[in-house]
Amino acid sequence: MIDLYRPFIDRLSNCRRVLITTHVRPDGDALGSSAAMSLALRTKKIDSHVLLLSRMPDKYAFIFRDNKIQSCNLEGGCPEISFSDFDLLLVVDTGTWSQLPGLKDRLNGFAGPRLVMDHHLTQEDWADAKLVDSTAAAAGEIAAELLRRWNIPFDPPIATALFLALASDTGWFQFSNTRPRTMRLAADLMEAGINTDYIYRLLYQNERIQRLELQTRAQQSLELLKDNRMAVMTLRQNDFTQSGADMTDTENLINIPLQVQSVEVAILIVEPLDSGPIRVSLRSKNSVDVAKFAEQFGGGGHARAAGLKLPGTVDEVRRKLIQAMLSSMSH
Ligand SMILES: [Mn+2]
């Protein structure tokens, strides 16, 4: 088998300053993996800066703050960074342009190598080197393997960042992507001296009241179709303005309808406050491959968790998706 890790390590070893970035609306895996890579590079005396494409949810901010990891948000323009100051670009937790809005021109004009470390099925071929393992539960699992092969020990800060990545993408080790390797890695990270109780509180007992208000509204919008096998929730602009919630508060709402026994597929339709395209999240228990479903609309992801964006009104998008999903579920 080809060793994908070695060329990655070789390229990173030759750098002095790395720009790390990840998908828009970063989740715990995106941020934990970015932080872990930044800390790992630090142990090799390699500088790094994390470029975020949108605001990070407050509950994840500790991982950057506690470790003094430098980051900026492209929505704020990032005046403090210049791409030419970096000799390598590392993209974690995505390999597609649609997840990197505003970066395509800058990435294509970037002089140094562009590396992708990802676990999503949906990929595009623009990177100079790729480390993609779609069997990994999280990008953090791939980062952990890279660190092992680069002989970088799991100190508590690195282990905390990797654990955050794993715990987030597996729903605290509950989702079907959790595999024996994930649990063994989690055990290794615990042995490195992390405080899992602290991480649990930050992830699951750390919401703003506005988030609960938005959750109530999402649940009130729930429709069950196709003999209660398909669940659709819809959040409109007024749900955000009236609750005071923002886009970061939609994270994980998509999993709520899966609590219902009969539900096989869940769709969350979100009308963003910026009047951009409608954002859609998809989850499946087993019968439908939602990555394939999303790809017909230009989206992508994993077989059981995917997303897409569509222009039009909420109601148009809703009708179109329900129709398409009904035909996906009929065979
Ligand atoms: Mn991920």
CSV table of N, CA and C and ligand atoms in Angstrom, one decimal, residues 23 27 29-30 93 118-120 137-139 169 302, ligand 1:
chain,number,residue,atom,x,y,z
A,23,HIS,N,-13.0,24.1,6.7
A,23,HIS,CA,-14.3,24.5,6.0
A,23,HIS,C,-15.0,25.6,6.7
A,27,ASP,N,-16.7,23.2,12.6
A,27,ASP,CA,-17.2,22.4,13.7
A,27,ASP,C,-16.1,22.0,14.7
A,29,ASP,N,-14.5,19.1,14.9
A,29,ASP,CA,-13.5,18.4,14.2
A,29,ASP,C,-12.6,19.4,13.4
A,30,ALA,N,-13.2,20.3,12.7
A,30,ALA,CA,-12.4,21.3,11.9
A,30,ALA,C,-11.5,22.1,12.9
A,93,ASP,N,-10.2,18.8,7.0
A,93,ASP,CA,-11.7,18.5,7.2
A,93,ASP,C,-12.5,18.9,6.0
A,118,ASP,N,-8.3,15.0,5.0
A,118,ASP,CA,-9.7,15.0,5.1
A,118,ASP,C,-10.3,13.6,5.2
A,119,HIS,N,-11.5,13.5,5.7
A,119,HIS,CA,-12.2,12.2,5.8
A,119,HIS,C,-13.5,12.2,5.0
A,120,HIS,N,-13.8,13.2,4.2
A,120,HIS,CA,-15.0,13.2,3.4
A,120,HIS,C,-14.9,12.4,2.1
A,137,ALA,N,-13.2,8.4,11.4
A,137,ALA,CA,-14.4,9.0,12.0
A,137,ALA,C,-14.3,10.5,12.0
A,138,ALA,N,-13.1,11.0,12.0
A,138,ALA,CA,-12.9,12.5,12.0
A,138,ALA,C,-11.6,12.8,11.4
A,139,ALA,N,-11.4,14.1,10.9
A,139,ALA,CA,-10.1,14.5,10.4
A,139,ALA,C,-9.1,14.3,11.5
A,169,ASP,N,-17.2,14.9,16.0
A,169,ASP,CA,-17.7,14.2,14.8
A,169,ASP,C,-18.4,12.9,15.1
A,302,HIS,N,-20.8,12.8,3.8
A,302,HIS,CA,-20.7,11.3,4.1
A,302,HIS,C,-22.0,10.6,3.8
B,1,MN,MN,-15.0,16.1,10.2
